[in-house]
Amino acid sequence: MKTLSKLLDGKRICRACFAHHAAVPCFGCGAVREPATRDAEGRPLCPNCMIRQPDNLEECVGCGRRKPVANRLPDGPRCQNCRPRITAECGICGRTALCDMSRATGQPWCDRCQQRWVDCSGCGTVAQARSGTWEAPLCAKCTNLDPDFWGRCPVCTTTWQLSTRPCQRCVLDQQVRDLLGDASGRLRP
């Protein structure tokens, strides 16, 4: 069952159908997707091109290059390559590995747990693990109930996440459409 959260021509439709209806070629890369934003001239930009726009890049204090911001620290913004990492015991799986510090929990968080999709032990939804334990993982909503704490995926706007990049579901959906779709982005039968 999908929530019919959007309105089109006076009828309720799901978010995916609305995105499909609103899909147009991105001015930056040509991918047929729902625009995340428009540039100064009003041309549509997909989420990937949006974050690469010069206005959305900042100078990294680690390497000095203008890149999308991965972390904001007291000394300034850091890109994905310069974000601080430590070797520590992961707060979820307990394994000693190279970790980032989770902004949601303040605990070390290994790469394996950052990529792990689970059935949340709190609400039962399938989502990325954000806290809890290996045996009883929790999704973003169960980790921190404050919706203002989390960012949203710019494509589906339903995935709660720390970044403003497209969520993994939307990235995979676009890859499938690019591989199996025709020039308009529709999937062939």
PDB file of C-alpha atoms in Angstrom:
ATOM      1  CA  MET A   1       0.000   0.000   0.000  1.00  0.00           C
ATOM      2  CA  LYS A   2       1.249   3.455  -0.883  1.00  0.00           C
ATOM      3  CA  THR A   3       0.110   6.732   0.580  1.00  0.00           C
ATOM      4  CA  LEU A   4      -1.718   8.884  -1.947  1.00  0.00           C
ATOM      5  CA  SER A   5      -0.049  12.062  -0.789  1.00  0.00           C
ATOM      6  CA  LYS A   6      -0.018  14.131  -4.000  1.00  0.00           C
ATOM      7  CA  LEU A   7      -2.760  15.821  -5.985  1.00  0.00           C
ATOM      8  CA  LEU A   8      -2.783  15.799  -9.809  1.00  0.00           C
ATOM      9  CA  ASP A   9      -5.708  17.072 -11.865  1.00  0.00           C
ATOM     10  CA  GLY A  10      -7.954  16.806  -8.808  1.00  0.00           C
ATOM     11  CA  LYS A  11      -7.047  13.151  -8.132  1.00  0.00           C
ATOM     12  CA  ARG A  12      -4.871  11.656  -5.399  1.00  0.00           C
ATOM     13  CA  ILE A  13      -1.734   9.823  -6.564  1.00  0.00           C
ATOM     14  CA  CYS A  14       1.336   8.355  -4.880  1.00  0.00           C
ATOM     15  CA  ARG A  15       4.688  10.137  -4.677  1.00  0.00           C
ATOM     16  CA  ALA A  16       6.291   7.848  -7.300  1.00  0.00           C
ATOM     17  CA  CYS A  17       3.554   8.535  -9.869  1.00  0.00           C
ATOM     18  CA  PHE A  18       3.802  12.259  -9.201  1.00  0.00           C
ATOM     19  CA  ALA A  19       7.575  12.136  -9.742  1.00  0.00           C
ATOM     20  CA  HIS A  20       7.049  10.206 -12.981  1.00  0.00           C
ATOM     21  CA  HIS A  21       4.494  12.769 -14.177  1.00  0.00           C
ATOM     22  CA  ALA A  22       6.792  15.695 -13.318  1.00  0.00           C
ATOM     23  CA  ALA A  23       9.906  14.160 -14.931  1.00  0.00           C
ATOM     24  CA  VAL A  24      11.678  16.326 -17.516  1.00  0.00           C
ATOM     25  CA  PRO A  25      15.212  16.255 -18.950  1.00  0.00           C
ATOM     26  CA  CYS A  26      17.753  17.769 -16.545  1.00  0.00           C
ATOM     27  CA  PHE A  27      19.534  20.786 -18.028  1.00  0.00           C
ATOM     28  CA  GLY A  28      22.820  19.692 -16.431  1.00  0.00           C
ATOM     29  CA  CYS A  29      23.083  15.999 -17.337  1.00  0.00           C
ATOM     30  CA  GLY A  30      20.059  15.235 -19.532  1.00  0.00           C
ATOM     31  CA  ALA A  31      18.630  12.527 -17.224  1.00  0.00           C
ATOM     32  CA  VAL A  32      14.834  12.422 -17.309  1.00  0.00           C
ATOM     33  CA  ARG A  33      13.824  12.992 -13.679  1.00  0.00           C
ATOM     34  CA  GLU A  34      11.674  15.162 -11.490  1.00  0.00           C
ATOM     35  CA  PRO A  35      13.580  18.428 -10.996  1.00  0.00           C
ATOM     36  CA  ALA A  36      14.983  19.042  -7.529  1.00  0.00           C
ATOM     37  CA  THR A  37      15.329  22.744  -8.323  1.00  0.00           C
ATOM     38  CA  ARG A  38      15.739  25.168 -11.190  1.00  0.00           C
ATOM     39  CA  ASP A  39      18.747  27.320 -12.044  1.00  0.00           C
ATOM     40  CA  ALA A  40      18.704  31.131 -12.270  1.00  0.00           C
ATOM     41  CA  GLU A  41      17.241  30.937 -15.795  1.00  0.00           C
ATOM     42  CA  GLY A  42      14.473  28.551 -14.703  1.00  0.00           C
ATOM     43  CA  ARG A  43      15.980  25.413 -16.299  1.00  0.00           C
ATOM     44  CA  PRO A  44      15.324  22.132 -14.434  1.00  0.00           C
ATOM     45  CA  LEU A  45      18.146  20.460 -12.468  1.00  0.00           C
ATOM     46  CA  CYS A  46      18.132  16.930 -11.044  1.00  0.00           C
ATOM     47  CA  PRO A  47      19.313  16.364  -7.431  1.00  0.00           C
ATOM     48  CA  ASN A  48      22.807  15.329  -8.544  1.00  0.00           C
ATOM     49  CA  CYS A  49      23.313  18.456 -10.647  1.00  0.00           C
ATOM     50  CA  MET A  50      21.750  20.650  -7.957  1.00  0.00           C
ATOM     51  CA  ILE A  51      24.400  19.787  -5.372  1.00  0.00           C
ATOM     52  CA  ARG A  52      27.155  20.361  -7.941  1.00  0.00           C
ATOM     53  CA  GLN A  53      26.023  23.879  -8.823  1.00  0.00           C
ATOM     54  CA  PRO A  54      28.724  26.473  -8.002  1.00  0.00           C
ATOM     55  CA  ASP A  55      26.370  28.207  -5.546  1.00  0.00           C
ATOM     56  CA  ASN A  56      26.039  24.951  -3.559  1.00  0.00           C
ATOM     57  CA  LEU A  57      29.787  24.241  -3.314  1.00  0.00           C
ATOM     58  CA  GLU A  58      31.961  25.492  -0.492  1.00  0.00           C
ATOM     59  CA  GLU A  59      35.703  25.588   0.008  1.00  0.00           C
ATOM     60  CA  CYS A  60      36.828  22.607   2.092  1.00  0.00           C
ATOM     61  CA  VAL A  61      39.125  23.584   4.983  1.00  0.00           C
ATOM     62  CA  GLY A  62      40.962  20.269   4.566  1.00  0.00           C
ATOM     63  CA  CYS A  63      41.941  20.323   0.880  1.00  0.00           C
ATOM     64  CA  GLY A  64      40.993  23.861  -0.188  1.00  0.00           C
ATOM     65  CA  ARG A  65      38.856  22.681  -3.139  1.00  0.00           C
ATOM     66  CA  ARG A  66      35.272  23.792  -3.796  1.00  0.00           C
ATOM     67  CA  LYS A  67      33.173  20.666  -3.248  1.00  0.00           C
ATOM     68  CA  PRO A  68      29.819  19.574  -1.741  1.00  0.00           C
ATOM     69  CA  VAL A  69      29.958  19.707   2.069  1.00  0.00           C
ATOM     70  CA  ALA A  70      30.033  16.337   3.850  1.00  0.00           C
ATOM     71  CA  ASN A  71      30.607  17.644   7.417  1.00  0.00           C
ATOM     72  CA  ARG A  72      30.459  21.017   9.114  1.00  0.00           C
ATOM     73  CA  LEU A  73      32.990  21.245  11.930  1.00  0.00           C
ATOM     74  CA  PRO A  74      34.010  24.158  14.185  1.00  0.00           C
ATOM     75  CA  ASP A  75      36.982  24.878  11.870  1.00  0.00           C
ATOM     76  CA  GLY A  76      34.739  24.942   8.769  1.00  0.00           C
ATOM     77  CA  PRO A  77      33.163  22.753   6.072  1.00  0.00           C
ATOM     78  CA  ARG A  78      34.785  19.462   5.001  1.00  0.00           C
ATOM     79  CA  CYS A  79      34.306  17.517   1.759  1.00  0.00           C
ATOM     80  CA  GLN A  80      33.679  13.753   1.663  1.00  0.00           C
ATOM     81  CA  ASN A  81      37.412  12.990   1.325  1.00  0.00           C
ATOM     82  CA  CYS A  82      38.483  15.267   4.207  1.00  0.00           C
ATOM     83  CA  ARG A  83      35.786  14.389   6.747  1.00  0.00           C
ATOM     84  CA  PRO A  84      37.256  13.207  10.059  1.00  0.00           C
ATOM     85  CA  ARG A  85      37.404   9.444  10.602  1.00  0.00           C
ATOM     86  CA  ILE A  86      38.646   7.501  13.596  1.00  0.00           C
ATOM     87  CA  THR A  87      39.397   3.874  14.381  1.00  0.00           C
ATOM     88  CA  ALA A  88      36.929   2.982  17.112  1.00  0.00           C
ATOM     89  CA  GLU A  89      34.343   0.464  18.279  1.00  0.00           C
ATOM     90  CA  CYS A  90      31.168   0.977  16.236  1.00  0.00           C
ATOM     91  CA  GLY A  91      28.212   2.036  18.376  1.00  0.00           C
ATOM     92  CA  ILE A  92      25.878  -0.363  16.511  1.00  0.00           C
ATOM     93  CA  CYS A  93      27.781  -3.560  15.677  1.00  0.00           C
ATOM     94  CA  GLY A  94      30.572  -3.310  18.289  1.00  0.00           C
ATOM     95  CA  ARG A  95      33.290  -4.060  15.711  1.00  0.00           C
ATOM     96  CA  THR A  96      36.536  -2.034  15.784  1.00  0.00           C
ATOM     97  CA  ALA A  97      36.848  -0.330  12.396  1.00  0.00           C
ATOM     98  CA  LEU A  98      37.362   2.988  10.649  1.00  0.00           C
ATOM     99  CA  CYS A  99      34.329   5.064  11.744  1.00  0.00           C
ATOM    100  CA  ASP A 100      32.621   8.397  11.306  1.00  0.00           C
ATOM    101  CA  MET A 101      30.974  10.035  14.294  1.00  0.00           C
ATOM    102  CA  SER A 102      27.196   9.758  13.883  1.00  0.00           C
ATOM    103  CA  ARG A 103      25.495  13.146  14.058  1.00  0.00           C
ATOM    104  CA  ALA A 104      22.314  11.379  15.150  1.00  0.00           C
ATOM    105  CA  THR A 105      23.792   9.577  18.167  1.00  0.00           C
ATOM    106  CA  GLY A 106      27.263  11.058  18.748  1.00  0.00           C
ATOM    107  CA  GLN A 107      28.661   7.484  18.674  1.00  0.00           C
ATOM    108  CA  PRO A 108      31.218   5.962  16.275  1.00  0.00           C
ATOM    109  CA  TRP A 109      29.548   4.452  13.204  1.00  0.00           C
ATOM    110  CA  CYS A 110      31.381   2.093  10.796  1.00  0.00           C
ATOM    111  CA  ASP A 111      30.967   1.972   7.014  1.00  0.00           C
ATOM    112  CA  ARG A 112      29.263  -1.438   7.175  1.00  0.00           C
ATOM    113  CA  CYS A 113      26.539  -0.137   9.509  1.00  0.00           C
ATOM    114  CA  GLN A 114      26.125   3.048   7.453  1.00  0.00           C
ATOM    115  CA  GLN A 115      25.221   0.925   4.410  1.00  0.00           C
ATOM    116  CA  ARG A 116      23.036  -1.606   6.260  1.00  0.00           C
ATOM    117  CA  TRP A 117      19.301  -1.803   5.486  1.00  0.00           C
ATOM    118  CA  VAL A 118      17.184  -3.458   8.182  1.00  0.00           C
ATOM    119  CA  ASP A 119      13.709  -4.139   9.500  1.00  0.00           C
ATOM    120  CA  CYS A 120      13.547  -1.493  12.238  1.00  0.00           C
ATOM    121  CA  SER A 121      13.027  -3.080  15.651  1.00  0.00           C
ATOM    122  CA  GLY A 122      11.055   0.000  16.736  1.00  0.00           C
ATOM    123  CA  CYS A 123       8.482   0.448  13.975  1.00  0.00           C
ATOM    124  CA  GLY A 124       9.063  -2.455  11.562  1.00  0.00           C
ATOM    125  CA  THR A 125       9.780  -0.385   8.446  1.00  0.00           C
ATOM    126  CA  VAL A 126      12.607  -1.320   6.096  1.00  0.00           C
ATOM    127  CA  ALA A 127      15.157   1.489   6.288  1.00  0.00           C
ATOM    128  CA  GLN A 128      18.820   2.242   6.848  1.00  0.00           C
ATOM    129  CA  ALA A 129      20.046   1.465  10.359  1.00  0.00           C
ATOM    130  CA  ARG A 130      20.766   4.691  12.256  1.00  0.00           C
ATOM    131  CA  SER A 131      21.200   3.435  15.838  1.00  0.00           C
ATOM    132  CA  GLY A 132      20.364   0.569  18.168  1.00  0.00           C
ATOM    133  CA  THR A 133      22.337  -2.661  18.108  1.00  0.00           C
ATOM    134  CA  TRP A 134      23.185  -5.219  15.422  1.00  0.00           C
ATOM    135  CA  GLU A 135      20.370  -7.447  16.697  1.00  0.00           C
ATOM    136  CA  ALA A 136      17.860  -4.631  17.335  1.00  0.00           C
ATOM    137  CA  PRO A 137      18.573  -1.826  14.830  1.00  0.00           C
ATOM    138  CA  LEU A 138      16.588   1.407  14.690  1.00  0.00           C
ATOM    139  CA  CYS A 139      15.650   3.578  11.696  1.00  0.00           C
ATOM    140  CA  ALA A 140      16.039   7.373  11.564  1.00  0.00           C
ATOM    141  CA  LYS A 141      12.515   8.096  12.850  1.00  0.00           C
ATOM    142  CA  CYS A 142      12.987   5.795  15.857  1.00  0.00           C
ATOM    143  CA  THR A 143      16.470   7.207  16.559  1.00  0.00           C
ATOM    144  CA  ASN A 144      15.298  10.823  16.724  1.00  0.00           C
ATOM    145  CA  LEU A 145      11.570  11.610  16.500  1.00  0.00           C
ATOM    146  CA  ASP A 146      12.155  15.314  15.707  1.00  0.00           C
ATOM    147  CA  PRO A 147      11.434  15.697  11.952  1.00  0.00           C
ATOM    148  CA  ASP A 148      13.376  18.992  11.889  1.00  0.00           C
ATOM    149  CA  PHE A 149      16.562  17.119  12.877  1.00  0.00           C
ATOM    150  CA  TRP A 150      16.611  15.117   9.633  1.00  0.00           C
ATOM    151  CA  GLY A 151      17.081  16.185   6.036  1.00  0.00           C
ATOM    152  CA  ARG A 152      14.893  14.808   3.296  1.00  0.00           C
ATOM    153  CA  CYS A 153      15.758  13.152   0.019  1.00  0.00           C
ATOM    154  CA  PRO A 154      15.263  15.861  -2.650  1.00  0.00           C
ATOM    155  CA  VAL A 155      13.634  13.332  -5.013  1.00  0.00           C
ATOM    156  CA  CYS A 156      11.085  11.458  -2.886  1.00  0.00           C
ATOM    157  CA  THR A 157      11.029  13.824   0.142  1.00  0.00           C
ATOM    158  CA  THR A 158       9.980  10.900   2.355  1.00  0.00           C
ATOM    159  CA  THR A 159      13.337   9.362   3.312  1.00  0.00           C
ATOM    160  CA  TRP A 160      14.675  10.742   6.604  1.00  0.00           C
ATOM    161  CA  GLN A 161      18.445  11.123   6.329  1.00  0.00           C
ATOM    162  CA  LEU A 162      21.317  13.320   7.427  1.00  0.00           C
ATOM    163  CA  SER A 163      22.367  14.382   3.925  1.00  0.00           C
ATOM    164  CA  THR A 164      20.545  16.338   1.252  1.00  0.00           C
ATOM    165  CA  ARG A 165      21.669  13.925  -1.474  1.00  0.00           C
ATOM    166  CA  PRO A 166      19.156  11.583  -3.116  1.00  0.00           C
ATOM    167  CA  CYS A 167      18.413   8.511  -0.993  1.00  0.00           C
ATOM    168  CA  GLN A 168      19.618   5.064  -2.055  1.00  0.00           C
ATOM    169  CA  ARG A 169      16.128   4.034  -3.208  1.00  0.00           C
ATOM    170  CA  CYS A 170      15.881   7.030  -5.553  1.00  0.00           C
ATOM    171  CA  VAL A 171      19.428   6.515  -6.859  1.00  0.00           C
ATOM    172  CA  LEU A 172      18.678   2.867  -7.649  1.00  0.00           C
ATOM    173  CA  ASP A 173      15.317   3.775  -9.211  1.00  0.00           C
ATOM    174  CA  GLN A 174      17.057   6.265 -11.518  1.00  0.00           C
ATOM    175  CA  GLN A 175      19.743   3.731 -12.443  1.00  0.00           C
ATOM    176  CA  VAL A 176      17.039   1.201 -13.402  1.00  0.00           C
ATOM    177  CA  ARG A 177      15.215   3.831 -15.463  1.00  0.00           C
ATOM    178  CA  ASP A 178      18.480   4.821 -17.189  1.00  0.00           C
ATOM    179  CA  LEU A 179      19.259   1.176 -18.002  1.00  0.00           C
ATOM    180  CA  LEU A 180      15.781  -0.061 -18.954  1.00  0.00           C
ATOM    181  CA  GLY A 181      13.911   3.075 -19.953  1.00  0.00           C
ATOM    182  CA  ASP A 182      13.362   4.705 -23.298  1.00  0.00           C
ATOM    183  CA  ALA A 183      14.271   8.311 -24.179  1.00  0.00           C
ATOM    184  CA  SER A 184      11.347   9.669 -22.146  1.00  0.00           C
ATOM    185  CA  GLY A 185      12.357   7.698 -19.018  1.00  0.00           C
ATOM    186  CA  ARG A 186       9.442   5.255 -19.229  1.00  0.00           C
ATOM    187  CA  LEU A 187      10.245   1.614 -18.641  1.00  0.00           C
ATOM    188  CA  ARG A 188       9.803  -0.600 -21.677  1.00  0.00           C
ATOM    189  CA  PRO A 189       7.349  -3.521 -21.253  1.00  0.00           C
TER     190      PRO A 189
END
